[in-house]
Amino acid sequence: MKESLASSIQTENFYFLHWSCQDAAMWIESLGFPQYKKCFTENFISGRKLIHVNCSNLPKLGITDFNHMKVICGHVRELLGITETPWSQSIVDPPQDVRALYLEQKSPTGAKADRLTYQQFTSSLQH
């Protein structure tokens, strides 16, 4: 069962990584928050930057309604396919799932991030 899950993640399409700021803004609007489109475009939140969208960073973007923040963060995690860090984990160095670690590596722009594939990333973790 673990092998089939791993192979499905490896072949999964990370389509949102190709989203422009306008695409991400349209996505936030589709969630029912058209008032935050400008926050996303003015802060250059593209699909690659969605990994950094969390309740700690949303106020820096101008999104301060706590209920909106919870909904947006839930949808971001769902879109990215990542899990929440359990509260029982240490806050000093909470473990992240492999997919979240990969998305953090893909978030910068540039040739190195562009070339990195999920399979290469998971291979490097095993070594």
JSON list of C-alpha atoms in Angstrom, two decimals:
[
{"chain": "A", "resi": 1, "resn": "MET", "atom": "CA", "xyz": [0.00, 0.00, 0.00]},
{"chain": "A", "resi": 2, "resn": "LYS", "atom": "CA", "xyz": [2.83, 2.42, 0.82]},
{"chain": "A", "resi": 3, "resn": "GLU", "atom": "CA", "xyz": [4.44, 1.72, -2.55]},
{"chain": "A", "resi": 4, "resn": "SER", "atom": "CA", "xyz": [1.27, 2.53, -4.50]},
{"chain": "A", "resi": 5, "resn": "LEU", "atom": "CA", "xyz": [0.84, 5.79, -2.57]},
{"chain": "A", "resi": 6, "resn": "ALA", "atom": "CA", "xyz": [4.45, 6.78, -3.21]},
{"chain": "A", "resi": 7, "resn": "SER", "atom": "CA", "xyz": [4.20, 6.03, -6.92]},
{"chain": "A", "resi": 8, "resn": "SER", "atom": "CA", "xyz": [0.96, 7.98, -7.26]},
{"chain": "A", "resi": 9, "resn": "ILE", "atom": "CA", "xyz": [2.58, 11.00, -5.58]},
{"chain": "A", "resi": 10, "resn": "GLN", "atom": "CA", "xyz": [5.65, 10.69, -7.80]},
{"chain": "A", "resi": 11, "resn": "THR", "atom": "CA", "xyz": [3.58, 10.80, -10.95]},
{"chain": "A", "resi": 12, "resn": "GLU", "atom": "CA", "xyz": [1.12, 13.39, -9.69]},
{"chain": "A", "resi": 13, "resn": "ASN", "atom": "CA", "xyz": [0.87, 16.58, -11.71]},
{"chain": "A", "resi": 14, "resn": "PHE", "atom": "CA", "xyz": [1.98, 19.69, -9.82]},
{"chain": "A", "resi": 15, "resn": "TYR", "atom": "CA", "xyz": [-0.02, 21.90, -12.20]},
{"chain": "A", "resi": 16, "resn": "PHE", "atom": "CA", "xyz": [-0.36, 24.80, -9.73]},
{"chain": "A", "resi": 17, "resn": "LEU", "atom": "CA", "xyz": [3.42, 25.36, -9.87]},
{"chain": "A", "resi": 18, "resn": "HIS", "atom": "CA", "xyz": [2.82, 26.90, -13.30]},
{"chain": "A", "resi": 19, "resn": "TRP", "atom": "CA", "xyz": [0.26, 29.41, -12.06]},
{"chain": "A", "resi": 20, "resn": "SER", "atom": "CA", "xyz": [1.01, 33.09, -12.52]},
{"chain": "A", "resi": 21, "resn": "CYS", "atom": "CA", "xyz": [0.05, 35.67, -9.90]},
{"chain": "A", "resi": 22, "resn": "GLN", "atom": "CA", "xyz": [-3.13, 36.30, -11.89]},
{"chain": "A", "resi": 23, "resn": "ASP", "atom": "CA", "xyz": [-3.94, 32.56, -11.87]},
{"chain": "A", "resi": 24, "resn": "ALA", "atom": "CA", "xyz": [-3.47, 32.39, -8.10]},
{"chain": "A", "resi": 25, "resn": "ALA", "atom": "CA", "xyz": [-5.63, 35.51, -7.73]},
{"chain": "A", "resi": 26, "resn": "MET", "atom": "CA", "xyz": [-8.37, 33.89, -9.82]},
{"chain": "A", "resi": 27, "resn": "TRP", "atom": "CA", "xyz": [-8.10, 30.80, -7.61]},
{"chain": "A", "resi": 28, "resn": "ILE", "atom": "CA", "xyz": [-8.54, 32.86, -4.42]},
{"chain": "A", "resi": 29, "resn": "GLU", "atom": "CA", "xyz": [-11.55, 34.53, -6.04]},
{"chain": "A", "resi": 30, "resn": "SER", "atom": "CA", "xyz": [-13.00, 31.11, -6.93]},
{"chain": "A", "resi": 31, "resn": "LEU", "atom": "CA", "xyz": [-12.86, 30.23, -3.23]},
{"chain": "A", "resi": 32, "resn": "GLY", "atom": "CA", "xyz": [-15.24, 33.11, -2.56]},
{"chain": "A", "resi": 33, "resn": "PHE", "atom": "CA", "xyz": [-12.69, 35.77, -1.62]},
{"chain": "A", "resi": 34, "resn": "PRO", "atom": "CA", "xyz": [-12.60, 38.25, -4.52]},
{"chain": "A", "resi": 35, "resn": "GLN", "atom": "CA", "xyz": [-11.54, 40.97, -2.05]},
{"chain": "A", "resi": 36, "resn": "TYR", "atom": "CA", "xyz": [-8.13, 39.25, -1.73]},
{"chain": "A", "resi": 37, "resn": "LYS", "atom": "CA", "xyz": [-7.25, 39.10, -5.44]},
{"chain": "A", "resi": 38, "resn": "LYS", "atom": "CA", "xyz": [-5.32, 42.35, -5.14]},
{"chain": "A", "resi": 39, "resn": "CYS", "atom": "CA", "xyz": [-3.44, 41.01, -2.08]},
{"chain": "A", "resi": 40, "resn": "PHE", "atom": "CA", "xyz": [-2.23, 38.07, -4.14]},
{"chain": "A", "resi": 41, "resn": "THR", "atom": "CA", "xyz": [-1.24, 40.06, -7.22]},
{"chain": "A", "resi": 42, "resn": "GLU", "atom": "CA", "xyz": [0.43, 42.92, -5.32]},
{"chain": "A", "resi": 43, "resn": "ASN", "atom": "CA", "xyz": [2.47, 40.43, -3.29]},
{"chain": "A", "resi": 44, "resn": "PHE", "atom": "CA", "xyz": [3.38, 38.33, -6.34]},
{"chain": "A", "resi": 45, "resn": "ILE", "atom": "CA", "xyz": [1.77, 35.16, -4.99]},
{"chain": "A", "resi": 46, "resn": "SER", "atom": "CA", "xyz": [2.12, 32.68, -7.83]},
{"chain": "A", "resi": 47, "resn": "GLY", "atom": "CA", "xyz": [1.50, 28.95, -7.71]},
{"chain": "A", "resi": 48, "resn": "ARG", "atom": "CA", "xyz": [5.09, 28.45, -6.59]},
{"chain": "A", "resi": 49, "resn": "LYS", "atom": "CA", "xyz": [4.62, 30.79, -3.65]},
{"chain": "A", "resi": 50, "resn": "LEU", "atom": "CA", "xyz": [1.47, 29.11, -2.34]},
{"chain": "A", "resi": 51, "resn": "ILE", "atom": "CA", "xyz": [3.60, 26.84, -0.12]},
{"chain": "A", "resi": 52, "resn": "HIS", "atom": "CA", "xyz": [4.34, 29.96, 1.94]},
{"chain": "A", "resi": 53, "resn": "VAL", "atom": "CA", "xyz": [0.68, 30.94, 2.34]},
{"chain": "A", "resi": 54, "resn": "ASN", "atom": "CA", "xyz": [-0.25, 30.11, 5.92]},
{"chain": "A", "resi": 55, "resn": "CYS", "atom": "CA", "xyz": [-1.92, 31.77, 8.90]},
{"chain": "A", "resi": 56, "resn": "SER", "atom": "CA", "xyz": [1.38, 33.30, 9.96]},
{"chain": "A", "resi": 57, "resn": "ASN", "atom": "CA", "xyz": [1.99, 34.98, 6.61]},
{"chain": "A", "resi": 58, "resn": "LEU", "atom": "CA", "xyz": [-1.51, 35.97, 5.52]},
{"chain": "A", "resi": 59, "resn": "PRO", "atom": "CA", "xyz": [-1.63, 39.11, 7.73]},
{"chain": "A", "resi": 60, "resn": "LYS", "atom": "CA", "xyz": [1.55, 40.30, 5.99]},
{"chain": "A", "resi": 61, "resn": "LEU", "atom": "CA", "xyz": [-0.41, 40.07, 2.72]},
{"chain": "A", "resi": 62, "resn": "GLY", "atom": "CA", "xyz": [-3.27, 42.11, 4.16]},
{"chain": "A", "resi": 63, "resn": "ILE", "atom": "CA", "xyz": [-5.58, 39.21, 5.03]},
{"chain": "A", "resi": 64, "resn": "THR", "atom": "CA", "xyz": [-6.45, 39.53, 8.70]},
{"chain": "A", "resi": 65, "resn": "ASP", "atom": "CA", "xyz": [-9.92, 38.00, 9.16]},
{"chain": "A", "resi": 66, "resn": "PHE", "atom": "CA", "xyz": [-9.16, 34.86, 11.18]},
{"chain": "A", "resi": 67, "resn": "ASN", "atom": "CA", "xyz": [-12.07, 32.84, 9.75]},
{"chain": "A", "resi": 68, "resn": "HIS", "atom": "CA", "xyz": [-11.00, 33.74, 6.21]},
{"chain": "A", "resi": 69, "resn": "MET", "atom": "CA", "xyz": [-7.41, 32.81, 7.07]},
{"chain": "A", "resi": 70, "resn": "LYS", "atom": "CA", "xyz": [-8.48, 29.35, 8.30]},
{"chain": "A", "resi": 71, "resn": "VAL", "atom": "CA", "xyz": [-10.51, 28.69, 5.16]},
{"chain": "A", "resi": 72, "resn": "ILE", "atom": "CA", "xyz": [-7.79, 29.92, 2.81]},
{"chain": "A", "resi": 73, "resn": "CYS", "atom": "CA", "xyz": [-5.07, 27.90, 4.55]},
{"chain": "A", "resi": 74, "resn": "GLY", "atom": "CA", "xyz": [-7.23, 24.78, 4.46]},
{"chain": "A", "resi": 75, "resn": "HIS", "atom": "CA", "xyz": [-7.74, 25.20, 0.71]},
{"chain": "A", "resi": 76, "resn": "VAL", "atom": "CA", "xyz": [-4.03, 25.85, 0.16]},
{"chain": "A", "resi": 77, "resn": "ARG", "atom": "CA", "xyz": [-3.12, 22.61, 1.98]},
{"chain": "A", "resi": 78, "resn": "GLU", "atom": "CA", "xyz": [-5.78, 20.76, 0.00]},
{"chain": "A", "resi": 79, "resn": "LEU", "atom": "CA", "xyz": [-4.56, 22.17, -3.31]},
{"chain": "A", "resi": 80, "resn": "LEU", "atom": "CA", "xyz": [-0.93, 21.40, -2.54]},
{"chain": "A", "resi": 81, "resn": "GLY", "atom": "CA", "xyz": [-1.79, 17.99, -1.13]},
{"chain": "A", "resi": 82, "resn": "ILE", "atom": "CA", "xyz": [0.06, 18.58, 2.12]},
{"chain": "A", "resi": 83, "resn": "THR", "atom": "CA", "xyz": [-0.94, 17.76, 5.66]},
{"chain": "A", "resi": 84, "resn": "GLU", "atom": "CA", "xyz": [-1.03, 19.93, 8.72]},
{"chain": "A", "resi": 85, "resn": "THR", "atom": "CA", "xyz": [1.72, 19.51, 11.27]},
{"chain": "A", "resi": 86, "resn": "PRO", "atom": "CA", "xyz": [0.11, 17.71, 14.22]},
{"chain": "A", "resi": 87, "resn": "TRP", "atom": "CA", "xyz": [-0.06, 19.78, 17.39]},
{"chain": "A", "resi": 88, "resn": "SER", "atom": "CA", "xyz": [1.60, 16.99, 19.35]},
{"chain": "A", "resi": 89, "resn": "GLN", "atom": "CA", "xyz": [4.84, 17.45, 17.39]},
{"chain": "A", "resi": 90, "resn": "SER", "atom": "CA", "xyz": [7.68, 19.59, 18.66]},
{"chain": "A", "resi": 91, "resn": "ILE", "atom": "CA", "xyz": [7.51, 23.17, 17.45]},
{"chain": "A", "resi": 92, "resn": "VAL", "atom": "CA", "xyz": [11.30, 23.36, 17.45]},
{"chain": "A", "resi": 93, "resn": "ASP", "atom": "CA", "xyz": [11.64, 21.26, 14.32]},
{"chain": "A", "resi": 94, "resn": "PRO", "atom": "CA", "xyz": [8.27, 19.95, 13.19]},
{"chain": "A", "resi": 95, "resn": "PRO", "atom": "CA", "xyz": [8.49, 17.24, 10.56]},
{"chain": "A", "resi": 96, "resn": "GLN", "atom": "CA", "xyz": [6.98, 18.00, 7.20]},
{"chain": "A", "resi": 97, "resn": "ASP", "atom": "CA", "xyz": [5.74, 15.57, 4.65]},
{"chain": "A", "resi": 98, "resn": "VAL", "atom": "CA", "xyz": [7.93, 14.95, 1.62]},
{"chain": "A", "resi": 99, "resn": "ARG", "atom": "CA", "xyz": [5.55, 16.76, -0.70]},
{"chain": "A", "resi": 100, "resn": "ALA", "atom": "CA", "xyz": [5.74, 19.95, 1.39]},
{"chain": "A", "resi": 101, "resn": "LEU", "atom": "CA", "xyz": [9.53, 19.78, 1.45]},
{"chain": "A", "resi": 102, "resn": "TYR", "atom": "CA", "xyz": [9.56, 19.36, -2.34]},
{"chain": "A", "resi": 103, "resn": "LEU", "atom": "CA", "xyz": [7.25, 22.34, -2.83]},
{"chain": "A", "resi": 104, "resn": "GLU", "atom": "CA", "xyz": [9.51, 24.49, -0.67]},
{"chain": "A", "resi": 105, "resn": "GLN", "atom": "CA", "xyz": [12.39, 23.58, -2.99]},
{"chain": "A", "resi": 106, "resn": "LYS", "atom": "CA", "xyz": [10.27, 24.46, -6.03]},
{"chain": "A", "resi": 107, "resn": "SER", "atom": "CA", "xyz": [9.04, 27.81, -4.65]},
{"chain": "A", "resi": 108, "resn": "PRO", "atom": "CA", "xyz": [12.04, 29.91, -5.76]},
{"chain": "A", "resi": 109, "resn": "THR", "atom": "CA", "xyz": [12.35, 30.87, -9.40]},
{"chain": "A", "resi": 110, "resn": "GLY", "atom": "CA", "xyz": [15.36, 29.91, -11.43]},
{"chain": "A", "resi": 111, "resn": "ALA", "atom": "CA", "xyz": [16.86, 27.13, -13.48]},
{"chain": "A", "resi": 112, "resn": "LYS", "atom": "CA", "xyz": [17.76, 24.89, -10.52]},
{"chain": "A", "resi": 113, "resn": "ALA", "atom": "CA", "xyz": [14.20, 24.91, -9.14]},
{"chain": "A", "resi": 114, "resn": "ASP", "atom": "CA", "xyz": [12.74, 24.54, -12.64]},
{"chain": "A", "resi": 115, "resn": "ARG", "atom": "CA", "xyz": [14.79, 21.40, -13.32]},
{"chain": "A", "resi": 116, "resn": "LEU", "atom": "CA", "xyz": [14.08, 19.67, -10.02]},
{"chain": "A", "resi": 117, "resn": "THR", "atom": "CA", "xyz": [11.58, 16.83, -10.36]},
{"chain": "A", "resi": 118, "resn": "TYR", "atom": "CA", "xyz": [9.72, 15.10, -7.57]},
{"chain": "A", "resi": 119, "resn": "GLN", "atom": "CA", "xyz": [11.51, 11.83, -8.31]},
{"chain": "A", "resi": 120, "resn": "GLN", "atom": "CA", "xyz": [14.94, 13.51, -8.15]},
{"chain": "A", "resi": 121, "resn": "PHE", "atom": "CA", "xyz": [14.00, 15.15, -4.88]},
{"chain": "A", "resi": 122, "resn": "THR", "atom": "CA", "xyz": [12.79, 11.95, -3.23]},
{"chain": "A", "resi": 123, "resn": "SER", "atom": "CA", "xyz": [15.89, 10.12, -4.50]},
{"chain": "A", "resi": 124, "resn": "SER", "atom": "CA", "xyz": [18.12, 12.71, -2.88]},
{"chain": "A", "resi": 125, "resn": "LEU", "atom": "CA", "xyz": [16.32, 12.24, 0.45]},
{"chain": "A", "resi": 126, "resn": "GLN", "atom": "CA", "xyz": [16.99, 8.52, 0.40]},
{"chain": "A", "resi": 127, "resn": "HIS", "atom": "CA", "xyz": [20.73, 9.00, -0.02]}
]
